[in-house]
Coordinates of C-alpha atoms and ligand atoms in Angstrom, one line a residue:
M1 CA 0.0 0.0 0.0
S2 CA 1.4 3.5 -0.8
M3 CA 1.0 5.9 2.1
V4 CA 0.7 9.5 1.6
K5 CA 2.4 11.7 4.4
E6 CA 4.8 14.1 2.8
N7 CA 3.4 17.7 2.4
V8 CA 0.1 16.9 3.9
V9 CA -1.5 20.0 5.4
Y10 CA -3.3 18.6 8.5
M11 CA -6.1 20.7 9.6
D12 CA -8.5 18.0 10.9
N13 CA -7.1 17.7 14.4
N14 CA -10.8 17.5 16.3
A15 CA -11.0 14.2 14.2
T16 CA -7.6 12.9 15.6
T17 CA -4.2 14.4 16.2
R18 CA -0.6 13.3 15.5
V19 CA 0.9 11.5 18.4
A20 CA 3.5 13.6 19.6
P21 CA 7.1 12.4 19.1
E22 CA 7.9 13.0 22.8
V23 CA 4.9 10.7 23.5
V24 CA 6.1 7.9 21.2
S25 CA 9.6 7.8 23.0
E26 CA 7.9 7.8 26.2
M27 CA 5.8 4.8 25.1
M28 CA 8.5 2.7 23.4
P29 CA 10.1 0.9 26.5
Y30 CA 6.3 -0.4 27.2
L31 CA 5.9 -1.8 23.9
T32 CA 9.5 -3.5 24.0
D33 CA 11.4 -4.4 27.1
F34 CA 8.8 -3.5 29.9
Y35 CA 5.8 -5.8 28.8
G36 CA 5.1 -7.1 32.5
N37 CA 1.6 -7.1 33.8
P38 CA 1.1 -4.1 36.3
S39 CA -1.0 -6.4 38.5
S40 CA 1.8 -9.0 38.9
M41 CA 3.5 -9.6 42.3
H42 CA 7.0 -9.6 40.8
T43 CA 9.2 -6.4 40.5
F44 CA 9.3 -6.6 36.8
G45 CA 5.6 -6.1 36.6
G46 CA 5.7 -3.9 39.4
Q47 CA 7.6 -1.3 37.6
V48 CA 5.2 -1.2 35.0
G49 CA 2.9 -0.6 38.0
Q50 CA 4.9 2.6 38.7
A51 CA 4.6 3.9 35.2
L52 CA 0.8 3.8 35.4
K53 CA 1.0 5.6 38.7
T54 CA 3.2 8.4 37.2
A55 CA 0.7 8.6 34.2
R56 CA -2.2 8.9 36.4
K57 CA -0.5 11.7 38.4
R58 CA 0.2 13.6 35.2
V59 CA -3.3 13.3 34.1
A60 CA -4.7 14.4 37.3
D61 CA -2.2 17.4 37.6
L62 CA -3.5 18.6 34.3
L63 CA -7.2 18.4 35.4
G64 CA -6.8 19.8 39.0
A65 CA -7.9 16.2 40.0
D66 CA -6.5 13.6 42.5
P67 CA -4.9 10.6 40.9
E68 CA -7.6 8.4 42.7
E69 CA -10.4 10.3 40.6
I70 CA -8.8 9.3 37.3
T71 CA -9.9 5.9 35.6
F72 CA -8.4 4.8 32.3
T73 CA -10.7 3.5 29.7
S74 CA -10.3 2.7 26.0
C75 CA -11.7 5.8 24.7
G76 CA -13.8 8.8 25.1
T77 CA -16.9 6.8 24.0
E78 CA -16.3 4.4 26.6
S79 CA -16.0 7.1 29.3
D80 CA -19.1 8.8 28.1
S81 CA -21.1 5.5 28.2
T82 CA -19.6 4.6 31.7
A83 CA -20.7 7.9 33.3
I84 CA -24.1 8.0 32.1
L85 CA -25.1 4.4 32.6
S86 CA -23.4 4.4 36.2
A87 CA -25.6 7.3 36.9
L88 CA -28.7 5.6 35.8
Q89 CA -27.9 2.5 38.0
A90 CA -27.0 4.7 40.8
Y91 CA -30.8 6.2 40.7
P92 CA -33.0 3.6 39.6
D93 CA -36.1 5.7 40.2
K94 CA -35.0 8.7 38.3
R95 CA -35.5 8.4 34.5
H96 CA -34.8 11.8 33.2
I97 CA -31.8 12.8 31.4
I98 CA -30.6 16.2 30.3
T99 CA -28.4 16.6 27.3
T100 CA -28.1 19.0 24.3
R101 CA -29.0 18.6 20.5
V102 CA -25.3 19.2 19.5
E103 CA -23.5 16.4 21.4
H104 CA -21.1 14.0 20.0
P105 CA -22.5 10.7 18.7
A106 CA -20.8 9.0 21.7
V107 CA -23.6 10.8 24.0
K108 CA -26.3 11.6 21.3
N109 CA -26.6 8.1 19.9
L110 CA -26.4 6.4 23.5
C111 CA -29.3 8.7 24.7
D112 CA -31.1 8.1 21.5
T113 CA -31.1 4.2 22.1
L114 CA -31.8 4.5 25.9
D115 CA -34.8 6.6 24.8
T116 CA -36.3 3.8 22.2
L117 CA -34.7 0.5 23.4
T118 CA -36.0 0.7 26.8
G119 CA -39.6 1.4 25.6
H120 CA -39.4 5.3 26.5
K121 CA -38.8 4.4 30.1
H122 CA -36.2 7.4 29.9
R123 CA -37.3 10.8 29.3
I124 CA -34.6 12.7 27.5
T125 CA -34.5 16.5 27.2
R126 CA -32.3 17.7 24.4
L127 CA -31.6 21.4 25.2
K128 CA -31.7 23.6 22.0
V129 CA -29.1 26.0 20.9
D130 CA -29.3 29.5 19.2
P131 CA -27.9 30.5 16.0
E132 CA -24.4 31.0 17.4
G133 CA -24.5 27.3 19.0
M134 CA -25.1 28.8 22.6
L135 CA -27.4 27.3 25.3
N136 CA -30.2 29.0 27.0
L137 CA -29.8 28.4 30.7
E138 CA -33.2 29.4 31.5
E139 CA -34.4 26.5 29.5
Y140 CA -31.7 24.3 31.4
E141 CA -32.9 25.5 34.8
A142 CA -36.6 24.7 33.9
A143 CA -35.5 21.4 32.8
L144 CA -33.9 20.3 36.0
S145 CA -36.2 18.2 38.1
E146 CA -36.5 15.6 40.9
D147 CA -36.5 13.0 38.4
T148 CA -33.2 13.9 36.8
A149 CA -30.7 11.2 37.3
I150 CA -28.0 13.1 35.0
V151 CA -26.9 16.1 33.0
S152 CA -24.7 15.3 30.2
V153 CA -23.3 18.2 28.4
M154 CA -20.2 18.6 26.3
W155 CA -17.6 21.1 27.2
A156 CA -16.8 22.1 23.8
N157 CA -18.4 21.2 20.5
N158 CA -16.2 19.1 18.2
E159 CA -18.0 20.7 14.9
T160 CA -17.9 24.2 15.9
G161 CA -15.5 24.6 18.8
V162 CA -18.2 26.6 20.8
I163 CA -17.9 26.2 24.4
F164 CA -20.5 25.7 27.0
P165 CA -20.6 27.3 30.5
I166 CA -19.9 24.0 32.2
A167 CA -18.9 25.8 35.6
E168 CA -22.3 27.4 35.9
M169 CA -24.3 24.5 34.7
A170 CA -22.6 22.0 37.1
R171 CA -23.2 24.4 39.9
M172 CA -27.0 24.5 39.2
A173 CA -27.2 20.8 39.0
K174 CA -25.2 20.4 42.2
E175 CA -27.7 22.7 44.0
R176 CA -30.5 20.3 43.2
G177 CA -28.5 17.2 44.1
I178 CA -28.2 16.1 40.2
L179 CA -25.2 14.3 38.9
F180 CA -23.2 16.3 36.3
H181 CA -21.1 14.6 33.4
T182 CA -19.3 16.5 30.7
D183 CA -17.9 15.2 27.7
A184 CA -14.4 17.4 27.6
V185 CA -12.8 15.4 24.8
Q186 CA -12.5 18.6 22.7
A187 CA -11.7 20.9 25.7
V188 CA -8.9 19.2 27.4
G189 CA -5.5 20.6 26.4
K190 CA -7.3 23.7 24.7
I191 CA -8.6 25.4 27.6
P192 CA -7.8 25.6 31.4
I193 CA -9.7 23.0 33.4
N194 CA -9.6 22.7 37.3
L195 CA -11.8 20.2 38.6
K196 CA -11.2 21.0 42.3
E197 CA -13.2 24.3 41.8
L198 CA -16.1 22.6 39.8
D199 CA -19.2 20.8 40.7
V200 CA -18.6 18.4 37.9
D201 CA -19.0 14.5 38.9
F202 CA -17.9 13.1 35.7
L203 CA -15.5 14.0 32.9
S204 CA -14.6 12.3 29.8
L205 CA -11.3 12.6 27.8
S206 CA -9.6 11.0 25.0
G207 CA -6.1 10.4 24.3
H208 CA -6.0 10.8 20.5
K209 CA -7.5 14.3 20.7
L210 CA -4.5 15.5 22.4
H211 CA -1.4 14.0 20.8
A212 CA -1.5 10.5 22.5
P213 CA -2.5 7.4 20.8
K214 CA -5.9 6.1 19.8
G215 CA -7.7 3.6 22.0
V216 CA -6.9 5.3 25.4
G217 CA -9.5 7.6 27.4
V218 CA -10.1 8.7 30.9
L219 CA -13.1 9.0 33.0
Y220 CA -12.9 11.5 36.0
V221 CA -15.2 10.6 38.7
K222 CA -15.3 12.9 41.6
R223 CA -14.5 11.7 45.1
G224 CA -17.5 10.4 46.9
T225 CA -19.6 10.1 43.6
I226 CA -21.4 6.8 43.4
F227 CA -20.1 4.9 40.8
T228 CA -20.8 1.6 38.9
P229 CA -18.3 0.1 36.5
F230 CA -19.3 -0.6 32.8
L231 CA -16.8 -3.4 32.4
T232 CA -16.9 -5.7 35.5
G233 CA -14.0 -8.0 35.8
G234 CA -10.5 -7.9 37.4
H235 CA -9.7 -5.5 39.9
Q236 CA -7.8 -3.1 37.8
E237 CA -8.3 0.6 38.1
R238 CA -9.4 0.0 41.8
G239 CA -12.4 -2.1 40.6
R240 CA -13.8 0.6 38.5
R241 CA -12.7 -0.8 35.3
G242 CA -11.8 -4.4 34.5
G243 CA -9.2 -5.4 31.8
T244 CA -5.6 -5.4 31.7
E245 CA -4.4 -1.9 31.4
N246 CA -3.2 -0.6 27.8
V247 CA 0.1 0.2 29.6
A248 CA 1.9 2.0 26.7
S249 CA -1.0 4.2 25.6
I250 CA -1.6 5.2 29.2
V251 CA 2.2 6.0 29.6
G252 CA 1.8 8.1 26.4
L253 CA -1.4 9.9 27.4
G254 CA 0.4 10.9 30.5
Q255 CA 3.2 12.3 28.6
A256 CA 0.6 14.3 26.4
C257 CA -0.9 15.8 29.4
L258 CA 2.5 16.7 30.8
L259 CA 3.4 18.5 27.5
V260 CA 0.1 20.3 27.5
A261 CA 0.6 21.4 31.1
E262 CA 4.1 22.7 30.3
K263 CA 3.1 24.9 27.4
M264 CA -0.9 25.1 27.1
T265 CA -1.1 29.1 27.3
E266 CA 1.7 29.7 25.0
E267 CA 0.9 27.2 22.4
N268 CA -2.8 27.8 22.3
T269 CA -1.9 31.4 22.1
R270 CA -0.1 30.7 18.8
V271 CA -2.7 28.3 17.4
K272 CA -5.5 30.8 17.8
M273 CA -3.4 33.4 16.2
L274 CA -3.0 31.1 13.1
R275 CA -6.8 30.1 13.4
D276 CA -7.7 33.7 13.3
K277 CA -5.5 34.4 10.4
L278 CA -7.2 31.6 8.4
E279 CA -10.5 32.5 9.5
D280 CA -10.4 36.3 8.8
G281 CA -8.5 35.6 5.5
L282 CA -11.2 33.1 4.3
L283 CA -14.2 35.3 5.3
A284 CA -12.6 38.3 3.6
T285 CA -11.5 36.7 0.3
V286 CA -14.3 34.3 -0.4
P287 CA -17.6 35.9 -0.9
K288 CA -20.8 34.4 0.7
S289 CA -18.9 32.6 3.5
L290 CA -20.0 32.7 7.0
L291 CA -18.8 31.7 10.5
N292 CA -20.6 29.0 12.4
G293 CA -20.4 29.2 16.1
H294 CA -20.1 31.9 18.5
K295 CA -17.1 34.3 17.5
T296 CA -15.3 34.3 21.2
E297 CA -16.8 31.5 23.2
R298 CA -14.9 29.1 21.2
L299 CA -11.9 26.9 21.2
P300 CA -8.7 28.4 19.8
N301 CA -8.2 25.9 17.4
T302 CA -11.4 25.3 15.5
C303 CA -13.1 27.3 12.8
N304 CA -16.1 26.2 11.0
I305 CA -17.0 28.0 7.7
S306 CA -19.9 27.8 5.4
F307 CA -19.5 28.4 1.7
E308 CA -22.7 29.0 0.4
Y309 CA -24.1 27.3 -2.7
V310 CA -21.5 24.5 -2.7
E311 CA -21.2 21.0 -1.2
G312 CA -19.1 20.5 1.5
E313 CA -17.9 17.0 0.2
A314 CA -17.0 18.5 -3.2
I315 CA -14.9 21.3 -1.5
L316 CA -13.2 18.5 0.6
L317 CA -12.2 16.5 -2.6
H318 CA -10.6 19.6 -4.3
M319 CA -8.9 20.4 -1.1
N320 CA -7.6 16.9 -1.0
K321 CA -5.9 17.3 -4.4
H322 CA -3.7 19.8 -2.7
N323 CA -3.0 17.5 0.5
I324 CA -5.3 19.8 2.6
C325 CA -7.0 17.9 5.2
A326 CA -10.2 18.9 6.9
S327 CA -13.9 18.1 7.5
S328 CA -17.4 18.8 6.2
G329 CA -20.5 19.2 8.3
S330 CA -22.4 17.1 6.0
A331 CA -22.1 13.3 5.9
C332 CA -23.3 11.4 2.9
T333 CA -25.7 8.9 4.3
S334 CA -27.4 6.6 2.1
G335 CA -26.9 8.8 -1.0
S336 CA -28.4 12.0 0.5
L337 CA -26.2 14.7 1.7
E338 CA -27.7 15.5 5.3
P339 CA -26.2 18.6 7.0
S340 CA -24.9 17.7 10.4
H341 CA -27.2 17.7 13.5
V342 CA -25.0 20.4 15.0
L343 CA -25.6 22.9 12.1
R344 CA -29.1 22.0 12.0
A345 CA -29.8 22.6 15.8
M346 CA -28.1 25.9 15.1
G347 CA -30.7 26.5 12.4
V348 CA -27.8 27.3 9.7
P349 CA -29.8 27.8 6.6
F350 CA -30.0 25.1 4.0
T351 CA -27.9 26.7 1.3
A352 CA -25.1 27.2 4.0
A353 CA -25.2 24.1 6.0
H354 CA -24.4 22.0 3.1
G355 CA -21.2 23.8 2.2
S356 CA -19.4 23.8 5.7
I357 CA -16.0 23.1 6.4
R358 CA -14.4 22.6 9.6
F359 CA -10.7 23.4 10.0
S360 CA -9.1 22.5 13.2
L361 CA -5.6 23.1 13.9
S362 CA -3.1 22.0 16.3
I363 CA 0.5 23.0 17.6
Y364 CA 2.1 21.4 14.5
N365 CA 0.5 24.0 12.0
T366 CA 2.6 26.6 10.7
E367 CA 2.1 30.1 9.1
E368 CA 3.2 28.8 5.8
E369 CA 0.5 26.3 5.7
I370 CA -2.3 28.9 6.7
D371 CA -0.8 31.1 3.7
F372 CA -0.9 28.0 1.4
V373 CA -4.7 27.3 2.3
L374 CA -5.5 30.9 1.8
E375 CA -4.0 31.0 -1.3
K376 CA -6.0 27.7 -2.8
M377 CA -9.5 28.1 -1.1
P378 CA -10.9 31.1 -3.0
A379 CA -10.4 29.4 -6.5
I380 CA -11.6 26.1 -5.2
I381 CA -14.9 27.6 -4.0
E382 CA -15.2 30.0 -7.2
S383 CA -15.0 26.9 -9.6
L384 CA -17.5 25.0 -7.6
R385 CA -19.6 27.9 -7.8
Q386 CA -19.4 28.1 -11.5
M387 CA -20.9 24.6 -11.8
S388 CA -23.5 25.0 -9.2
P389 CA -27.2 25.3 -10.3
F390 CA -27.9 27.1 -7.2
W391 CA -25.2 29.9 -7.4
P392 CA -27.0 33.4 -7.9
G393 CA -23.7 34.9 -8.8
D394 CA -21.6 37.6 -7.0
Ligands
PLP401 C1 -13.6 12.3 19.4 C2 -14.7 12.7 20.5 C3 -15.3 11.7 21.2 C4 -15.1 10.2 20.9 O1 -13.7 9.9 21.5 P1 -13.0 8.5 21.0 O2 -11.8 8.3 21.8 O3 -13.0 8.5 19.5 O4 -14.1 7.5 21.3 C5 -16.4 12.1 22.0 N1 -16.7 13.2 22.2 C6 -16.1 14.2 21.5 C7 -16.6 15.6 21.7 C8 -15.1 14.0 20.5 O5 -14.6 14.9 19.8

C-alpha cells in the first residue's frame, strides 16, 4: 500500500491528532522491554505499575484532580457511556436525562437508544442551541427536576468549537443534587480546566485528541460520587474498570498531559493566532462565506465556515488534491447529503449548512500552511460555484 504523508497540510485535529514524538519515545519501552503486567507480584511487573502511577498523576495534575479520581478507559466513547450508565444505575427511580442537541454521537446516540430501546422508560431533554450554538440557561434551569438522574453536556463542540458554560451548569445541577457529566474530549488541552473548583461529577477525555494514541481515554469520577463500573472483571483501576491496562498508551497519555501542562497557554495563543488568520482571511476573500458558531466563546483551534451554494464534500475533494485535510459538516448517508445535526440545531440555512468546512488546527501547524490554504481556497470555491445550479452569482 502506498501511503501519503509528505506535504500533508493537516487541519483535521478535532478528528484525531498526530502522536507527539515525545509521547512515542515515552511509550516505546512499554512496547518492547517492559511488558510485564502491572498487577503482577514480581518486580518486573511492579515497575510497570509505577509507570501507570506516574501517568495517572500527570493526567490528574492537568485537570486539577486527585490521582484516585482518574480511571483509564479505552476511549472517549467508553468514558461517556460509563458515566451516563453509572448514573442511571445509581438512581434506578430517576428516569430523566438532560443533554443537548449538539452532542458528539458518543452521547447523542447513547441517549437516542436509551430512549427507544427501553420502551421510552427514559425521558430525555435535549437542550436547544441558538444560531451561534449557545445554550439558554433558563431552558436548562426549567428542565432540572427531581426525576433527573444525570445531566450530560459537552464542554466544547467538536464541529464548531463552541464552549458551554460548564462551571455554571454543573453548579446548578449540584444545587439540586443532580449528577453532572461533561464530555470534555475537545476541551482538554485547549482551555484551562480545574476540577477542584467545579461541581463536575464525571468528565470524559480521549488520548487521540491531544497528541496521545488512539484507544485510550479517561473517566474522571469526583471523590464521593456513587459509581458503578461499565466493564466488570478484574480489580484493575481499583475495581472501576476491569481489563488489563493498555500500559503503553496510558504512559503516552500521561506524557501528552505533561506536555500540555508545560506549554498550554503559550501554544494555544499561537494556535489561535493562526486560526484567526485563516478565518479572517477566508471570510474576507471568499464571497458569501459565513462563520458557524460563537465568535469568541470558542476553542482556539477550531473554525467552521460555510461556503454558500457549494457542497462540503465537493470542497473537501478539491482540497484533497492539494493534500489539505479538513472535515465537512455534511455526511453522505444513503446517497443523500444530510447537514450535520449540530448545524441543523443551530438553524444554519440549507444553502449554507451543506457547504460547511471545519478547519481544526494543532500545535504542529505553521504560518506557511495557513498561507497555502488561503491561497488555494478562493479558487476552489469559485470553480465549484461556477458549476452549481444554485449559485446566484456574486
Ligand atoms: C472524538 C470525540 C469523542 C469520542 O472519542 P473516542 O476516543 O474517539 O471514542 C467524544 N466526544 C467528542 C466531543 C469527541 O470529539
